[in-house]
Amino acid sequence: MTAVERGPAAPVDAALLPALRRRTTGVLVASQILGGLGVATGIALSAVLARQVSGTEALSGLAPTATVAGTAVLSMPMAALMTARGRRPGLVLAYLVGALGACVVVVAARAGNYPLLLCGMAAFGAASSANLQARFAAADLAEPRRRARAISNVVWATTIGAVLGPNIAAPAGRSVAGLGIPPAAGPFLWAAGIFVMAAVLVAVLLRPDPLLTARALAPREERSPQARSLRAGLAAVVASPRAQLALVTVAVSHTAMVSVMSMTPLDLTHHGASIDLIGLVISGHIAGMYAFAPLMGRLADRVGRLSVAGLAAGLLAVAMFLAGTAGASHGQTAAGLFVLGLGWSAGLVSGSALLTDSVPQSARAAAQGISDLTMNTSAGFGGAIAGLIVAQASYAWLNAAAASLLVPLAVLVLFARTGDRKGKGKEKAKGNEGRSRTAAEDGPPGVRPS
């Protein structure tokens, strides 16, 4: 039987892979609960905190944007570390950097230092990078026909922490009242402790490393260091139109979601919403993002990645219509944010599975890092522009601008699906032609060809 690489520890037999898959998924699920709780607790009031520290609404959108930018910037070093050492070191380092960033945010809020606040928010984004990369760790050992489900199960696990996070933002703010820390910064202090817990969990229990195990099971020609480099990952994406479509899917879905979500708390405050109500709306949005991920994974495995990518574009368009026309209706805004989360989930799961399918195993870690860099860089620009659009125009115009991003995605998915149908039609025609030729050569029943 085939032995599986485990680094310095003893090898794992391939017959034990089903149990190893379950163990790996369990650890990733637990870490996602903690990571989701920490990120959601802090991010819920980031725009509000930025407005308080900067003194202007026009700069408020830069706080969540800095988080997204940090996630993007750190995605490539994280991918390089994972490519060289495995998933575990990369995830642990990212959670620890996120904890450090959360502490810097608290210091900056107390000092009223806006540039320092943005630096802390950027480092805070490392925890988001860990949460995103964990979905690919789940796919390392998954069977190809169940890959989207494996990704979606880990994405789903974020639901528990992410839904609770915004709702504990208010208690976290009250807990620091006697420390001279602004209430909107209190959630970041809690997030720092949560990220440390996630790092310890991964460091102790994510053994053997899923990426190293999958690499040991790969064909021998895919095990060379050259095949695993970042350059090889970029080459694999460039060589595959499906991988490029996957990048577009996750980038557009994430950019549209971040742009609208980051400005929704401010729009709600303009219409008299309390912090508790904002927490409920964001919780509903996060539930849409994560709670239905297993459904999206099963759909992607059953009806295809492209179909679910098209579904993502449709859901996001509906969400932006609801949110953009809600006005003072908090209920309609909440509905729009929930559907926005569903669209993001469909795009992330289908795009991640499509990317993993489309590149060789040796290049996957690097290609996945490129994917996260692309999606978070795009979302960073979107978030920065979102604050300016709301300040100069309105929240409704922001939704209209975000909806325009969906047009190229829908067109690309339509062309890809059309190409699939034509390809299947040609294969069927060739099969029929082959059967007809065989029948002609055999002649009528009972007559042998001469």
mmCIF file of N, CA and C in Angstrom, residues 127-195:
data_model
loop_
_atom_site.group_PDB
_atom_site.id
_atom_site.type_symbol
_atom_site.label_atom_id
_atom_site.label_comp_id
_atom_site.label_asym_id
_atom_site.label_seq_id
_atom_site.Cartn_x
_atom_site.Cartn_y
_atom_site.Cartn_z
ATOM 1 N N ALA A 127 -6.198 37.321 9.326
ATOM 2 C CA ALA A 127 -7.108 36.286 9.827
ATOM 3 C C ALA A 127 -8.147 35.917 8.770
ATOM 4 N N SER A 128 -8.599 36.899 8.006
ATOM 5 C CA SER A 128 -9.520 36.603 6.901
ATOM 6 C C SER A 128 -8.835 35.735 5.858
ATOM 7 N N SER A 129 -7.548 35.995 5.616
ATOM 8 C CA SER A 129 -6.796 35.185 4.668
ATOM 9 C C SER A 129 -6.717 33.741 5.137
ATOM 10 N N ALA A 130 -6.528 33.538 6.451
ATOM 11 C CA ALA A 130 -6.512 32.182 6.993
ATOM 12 C C ALA A 130 -7.859 31.503 6.798
ATOM 13 N N ASN A 131 -8.947 32.217 7.065
ATOM 14 C CA ASN A 131 -10.269 31.640 6.885
ATOM 15 C C ASN A 131 -10.520 31.240 5.441
ATOM 16 N N LEU A 132 -10.070 32.071 4.503
ATOM 17 C CA LEU A 132 -10.263 31.763 3.092
ATOM 18 C C LEU A 132 -9.418 30.568 2.656
ATOM 19 N N GLN A 133 -8.161 30.526 3.092
ATOM 20 C CA GLN A 133 -7.279 29.437 2.680
ATOM 21 C C GLN A 133 -7.694 28.105 3.272
ATOM 22 N N ALA A 134 -8.400 28.125 4.393
ATOM 23 C CA ALA A 134 -8.833 26.870 5.010
ATOM 24 C C ALA A 134 -9.754 26.073 4.088
ATOM 25 N N ARG A 135 -10.503 26.768 3.225
ATOM 26 C CA ARG A 135 -11.391 26.040 2.313
ATOM 27 C C ARG A 135 -10.586 25.190 1.343
ATOM 28 N N PHE A 136 -9.424 25.678 0.929
ATOM 29 C CA PHE A 136 -8.580 24.906 0.032
ATOM 30 C C PHE A 136 -7.902 23.754 0.766
ATOM 31 N N ALA A 137 -7.611 23.939 2.051
ATOM 32 C CA ALA A 137 -7.053 22.840 2.837
ATOM 33 C C ALA A 137 -8.039 21.684 2.898
ATOM 34 N N ALA A 138 -9.327 21.991 2.934
ATOM 35 C CA ALA A 138 -10.340 20.941 2.935
ATOM 36 C C ALA A 138 -10.367 20.188 1.616
ATOM 37 N N ALA A 139 -10.000 20.865 0.523
ATOM 38 C CA ALA A 139 -10.032 20.233 -0.798
ATOM 39 C C ALA A 139 -8.791 19.394 -1.077
ATOM 40 N N ASP A 140 -7.737 19.553 -0.270
ATOM 41 C CA ASP A 140 -6.478 18.850 -0.548
ATOM 42 C C ASP A 140 -6.664 17.341 -0.636
ATOM 43 N N LEU A 141 -7.442 16.767 0.278
ATOM 44 C CA LEU A 141 -7.594 15.319 0.346
ATOM 45 C C LEU A 141 -8.934 14.829 -0.180
ATOM 46 N N ALA A 142 -9.780 15.745 -0.657
ATOM 47 C CA ALA A 142 -11.119 15.363 -1.094
ATOM 48 C C ALA A 142 -11.085 14.619 -2.422
ATOM 49 N N GLU A 143 -12.051 13.721 -2.603
ATOM 50 C CA GLU A 143 -12.228 13.072 -3.900
ATOM 51 C C GLU A 143 -12.722 14.124 -4.900
ATOM 52 N N PRO A 144 -12.283 14.063 -6.168
ATOM 53 C CA PRO A 144 -12.684 15.083 -7.146
ATOM 54 C C PRO A 144 -14.195 15.274 -7.254
ATOM 55 N N ARG A 145 -14.957 14.180 -7.183
ATOM 56 C CA ARG A 145 -16.410 14.307 -7.357
ATOM 57 C C ARG A 145 -17.092 14.928 -6.141
ATOM 58 N N ARG A 146 -16.359 15.054 -5.027
ATOM 59 C CA ARG A 146 -16.919 15.640 -3.815
ATOM 60 C C ARG A 146 -16.135 16.883 -3.370
ATOM 61 N N ARG A 147 -15.360 17.426 -4.282
ATOM 62 C CA ARG A 147 -14.470 18.529 -3.922
ATOM 63 C C ARG A 147 -15.233 19.793 -3.527
ATOM 64 N N ALA A 148 -16.273 20.127 -4.273
ATOM 65 C CA ALA A 148 -17.044 21.333 -3.949
ATOM 66 C C ALA A 148 -17.731 21.178 -2.596
ATOM 67 N N ARG A 149 -18.188 19.976 -2.275
ATOM 68 C CA ARG A 149 -18.815 19.748 -0.973
ATOM 69 C C ARG A 149 -17.801 19.894 0.159
ATOM 70 N N ALA A 150 -16.595 19.384 -0.064
ATOM 71 C CA ALA A 150 -15.559 19.518 0.966
ATOM 72 C C ALA A 150 -15.255 20.993 1.236
ATOM 73 N N ILE A 151 -15.148 21.776 0.178
ATOM 74 C CA ILE A 151 -14.913 23.212 0.329
ATOM 75 C C ILE A 151 -16.079 23.867 1.065
ATOM 76 N N SER A 152 -17.287 23.527 0.653
ATOM 77 C CA SER A 152 -18.471 24.181 1.223
ATOM 78 C C SER A 152 -18.687 23.816 2.686
ATOM 79 N N ASN A 153 -18.307 22.605 3.090
ATOM 80 C CA ASN A 153 -18.486 22.225 4.494
ATOM 81 C C ASN A 153 -17.636 23.079 5.422
ATOM 82 N N VAL A 154 -16.410 23.390 4.992
ATOM 83 C CA VAL A 154 -15.554 24.247 5.813
ATOM 84 C C VAL A 154 -16.040 25.692 5.758
ATOM 85 N N VAL A 155 -16.505 26.135 4.590
ATOM 86 C CA VAL A 155 -17.079 27.481 4.494
ATOM 87 C C VAL A 155 -18.289 27.593 5.420
ATOM 88 N N TRP A 156 -19.109 26.535 5.438
ATOM 89 C CA TRP A 156 -20.301 26.537 6.302
ATOM 90 C C TRP A 156 -19.934 26.704 7.769
ATOM 91 N N ALA A 157 -18.841 26.103 8.185
ATOM 92 C CA ALA A 157 -18.466 26.139 9.599
ATOM 93 C C ALA A 157 -18.284 27.561 10.104
ATOM 94 N N THR A 158 -17.957 28.476 9.217
ATOM 95 C CA THR A 158 -17.783 29.872 9.618
ATOM 96 C C THR A 158 -19.087 30.474 10.104
ATOM 97 N N THR A 159 -20.226 29.861 9.717
ATOM 98 C CA THR A 159 -21.536 30.400 10.085
ATOM 99 C C THR A 159 -21.655 30.626 11.576
ATOM 100 N N ILE A 160 -21.256 29.640 12.345
ATOM 101 C CA ILE A 160 -21.481 29.693 13.791
ATOM 102 C C ILE A 160 -20.803 30.909 14.401
ATOM 103 N N GLY A 161 -19.509 31.045 14.134
ATOM 104 C CA GLY A 161 -18.796 32.183 14.684
ATOM 105 C C GLY A 161 -19.180 33.493 14.041
ATOM 106 N N ALA A 162 -19.385 33.459 12.711
ATOM 107 C CA ALA A 162 -19.638 34.706 11.990
ATOM 108 C C ALA A 162 -20.995 35.308 12.325
ATOM 109 N N VAL A 163 -21.987 34.463 12.595
ATOM 110 C CA VAL A 163 -23.306 34.986 12.970
ATOM 111 C C VAL A 163 -23.279 35.525 14.390
ATOM 112 N N LEU A 164 -22.555 34.858 15.269
ATOM 113 C CA LEU A 164 -22.464 35.335 16.649
ATOM 114 C C LEU A 164 -21.649 36.618 16.756
ATOM 115 N N GLY A 165 -20.636 36.764 15.889
ATOM 116 C CA GLY A 165 -19.709 37.878 15.995
ATOM 117 C C GLY A 165 -20.348 39.252 16.059
ATOM 118 N N PRO A 166 -21.157 39.636 15.065
ATOM 119 C CA PRO A 166 -21.755 40.974 15.107
ATOM 120 C C PRO A 166 -22.663 41.188 16.318
ATOM 121 N N ASN A 167 -23.257 40.112 16.830
ATOM 122 C CA ASN A 167 -24.162 40.251 17.958
ATOM 123 C C ASN A 167 -23.443 40.406 19.292
ATOM 124 N N ILE A 168 -22.172 40.040 19.347
ATOM 125 C CA ILE A 168 -21.424 40.277 20.580
ATOM 126 C C ILE A 168 -20.595 41.552 20.480
ATOM 127 N N ALA A 169 -20.737 42.263 19.343
ATOM 128 C CA ALA A 169 -19.991 43.512 19.186
ATOM 129 C C ALA A 169 -20.395 44.525 20.250
ATOM 130 N N ALA A 170 -21.695 44.634 20.519
ATOM 131 C CA ALA A 170 -22.157 45.592 21.520
ATOM 132 C C ALA A 170 -21.672 45.222 22.929
ATOM 133 N N PRO A 171 -21.841 43.949 23.381
ATOM 134 C CA PRO A 171 -21.281 43.588 24.696
ATOM 135 C C PRO A 171 -19.770 43.789 24.771
ATOM 136 N N ALA A 172 -19.066 43.491 23.657
ATOM 137 C CA ALA A 172 -17.614 43.691 23.650
ATOM 138 C C ALA A 172 -17.271 45.165 23.810
ATOM 139 N N GLY A 173 -18.055 46.024 23.194
ATOM 140 C CA GLY A 173 -17.831 47.453 23.341
ATOM 141 C C GLY A 173 -18.064 47.927 24.763
ATOM 142 N N ARG A 174 -19.117 47.404 25.388
ATOM 143 C CA ARG A 174 -19.408 47.806 26.772
ATOM 144 C C ARG A 174 -18.342 47.285 27.749
ATOM 145 N N SER A 175 -17.701 46.170 27.404
ATOM 146 C CA SER A 175 -16.732 45.565 28.323
ATOM 147 C C SER A 175 -15.468 46.399 28.494
ATOM 148 N N VAL A 176 -15.208 47.326 27.578
ATOM 149 C CA VAL A 176 -13.983 48.142 27.657
ATOM 150 C C VAL A 176 -14.275 49.566 28.110
ATOM 151 N N ALA A 177 -15.491 49.792 28.583
ATOM 152 C CA ALA A 177 -15.897 51.162 28.928
ATOM 153 C C ALA A 177 -14.974 51.783 29.974
ATOM 154 N N GLY A 178 -14.518 51.005 30.948
ATOM 155 C CA GLY A 178 -13.679 51.561 32.008
ATOM 156 C C GLY A 178 -12.206 51.614 31.678
ATOM 157 N N LEU A 179 -11.831 51.226 30.456
ATOM 158 C CA LEU A 179 -10.421 51.179 30.074
ATOM 159 C C LEU A 179 -10.005 52.353 29.195
ATOM 160 N N GLY A 180 -10.914 53.258 28.934
ATOM 161 C CA GLY A 180 -10.595 54.386 28.070
ATOM 162 C C GLY A 180 -10.535 54.031 26.603
ATOM 163 N N ILE A 181 -11.096 52.888 26.235
ATOM 164 C CA ILE A 181 -11.113 52.431 24.848
ATOM 165 C C ILE A 181 -12.486 52.728 24.254
ATOM 166 N N PRO A 182 -12.567 53.312 23.062
ATOM 167 C CA PRO A 182 -13.867 53.563 22.446
ATOM 168 C C PRO A 182 -14.668 52.265 22.318
ATOM 169 N N PRO A 183 -15.973 52.286 22.582
ATOM 170 C CA PRO A 183 -16.772 51.064 22.493
ATOM 171 C C PRO A 183 -16.659 50.351 21.148
ATOM 172 N N ALA A 184 -16.526 51.105 20.062
ATOM 173 C CA ALA A 184 -16.433 50.470 18.733
ATOM 174 C C ALA A 184 -15.123 49.720 18.551
ATOM 175 N N ALA A 185 -14.136 49.946 19.429
ATOM 176 C CA ALA A 185 -12.865 49.227 19.346
ATOM 177 C C ALA A 185 -12.838 47.995 20.238
ATOM 178 N N GLY A 186 -13.784 47.896 21.160
ATOM 179 C CA GLY A 186 -13.830 46.753 22.060
ATOM 180 C C GLY A 186 -13.860 45.405 21.354
ATOM 181 N N PRO A 187 -14.645 45.253 20.275
ATOM 182 C CA PRO A 187 -14.679 43.968 19.581
ATOM 183 C C PRO A 187 -13.310 43.509 19.077
ATOM 184 N N PHE A 188 -12.418 44.440 18.749
ATOM 185 C CA PHE A 188 -11.098 44.050 18.258
ATOM 186 C C PHE A 188 -10.250 43.432 19.373
ATOM 187 N N LEU A 189 -10.440 43.894 20.596
ATOM 188 C CA LEU A 189 -9.716 43.304 21.717
ATOM 189 C C LEU A 189 -10.150 41.857 21.925
ATOM 190 N N TRP A 190 -11.432 41.609 21.815
ATOM 191 C CA TRP A 190 -11.943 40.241 21.917
ATOM 192 C C TRP A 190 -11.430 39.397 20.749
ATOM 193 N N ALA A 191 -11.406 39.984 19.562
ATOM 194 C CA ALA A 191 -10.973 39.237 18.375
ATOM 195 C C ALA A 191 -9.532 38.756 18.515
ATOM 196 N N ALA A 192 -8.671 39.564 19.138
ATOM 197 C CA ALA A 192 -7.268 39.176 19.287
ATOM 198 C C ALA A 192 -7.144 37.871 20.068
ATOM 199 N N GLY A 193 -7.866 37.762 21.166
ATOM 200 C CA GLY A 193 -7.831 36.539 21.956
ATOM 201 C C GLY A 193 -8.376 35.342 21.202
ATOM 202 N N ILE A 194 -9.422 35.563 20.413
ATOM 203 C CA ILE A 194 -10.032 34.478 19.641
ATOM 204 C C ILE A 194 -9.066 33.960 18.575
ATOM 205 N N PHE A 195 -8.352 34.860 17.910
ATOM 206 C CA PHE A 195 -7.392 34.440 16.883
ATOM 207 C C PHE A 195 -6.248 33.621 17.474
#
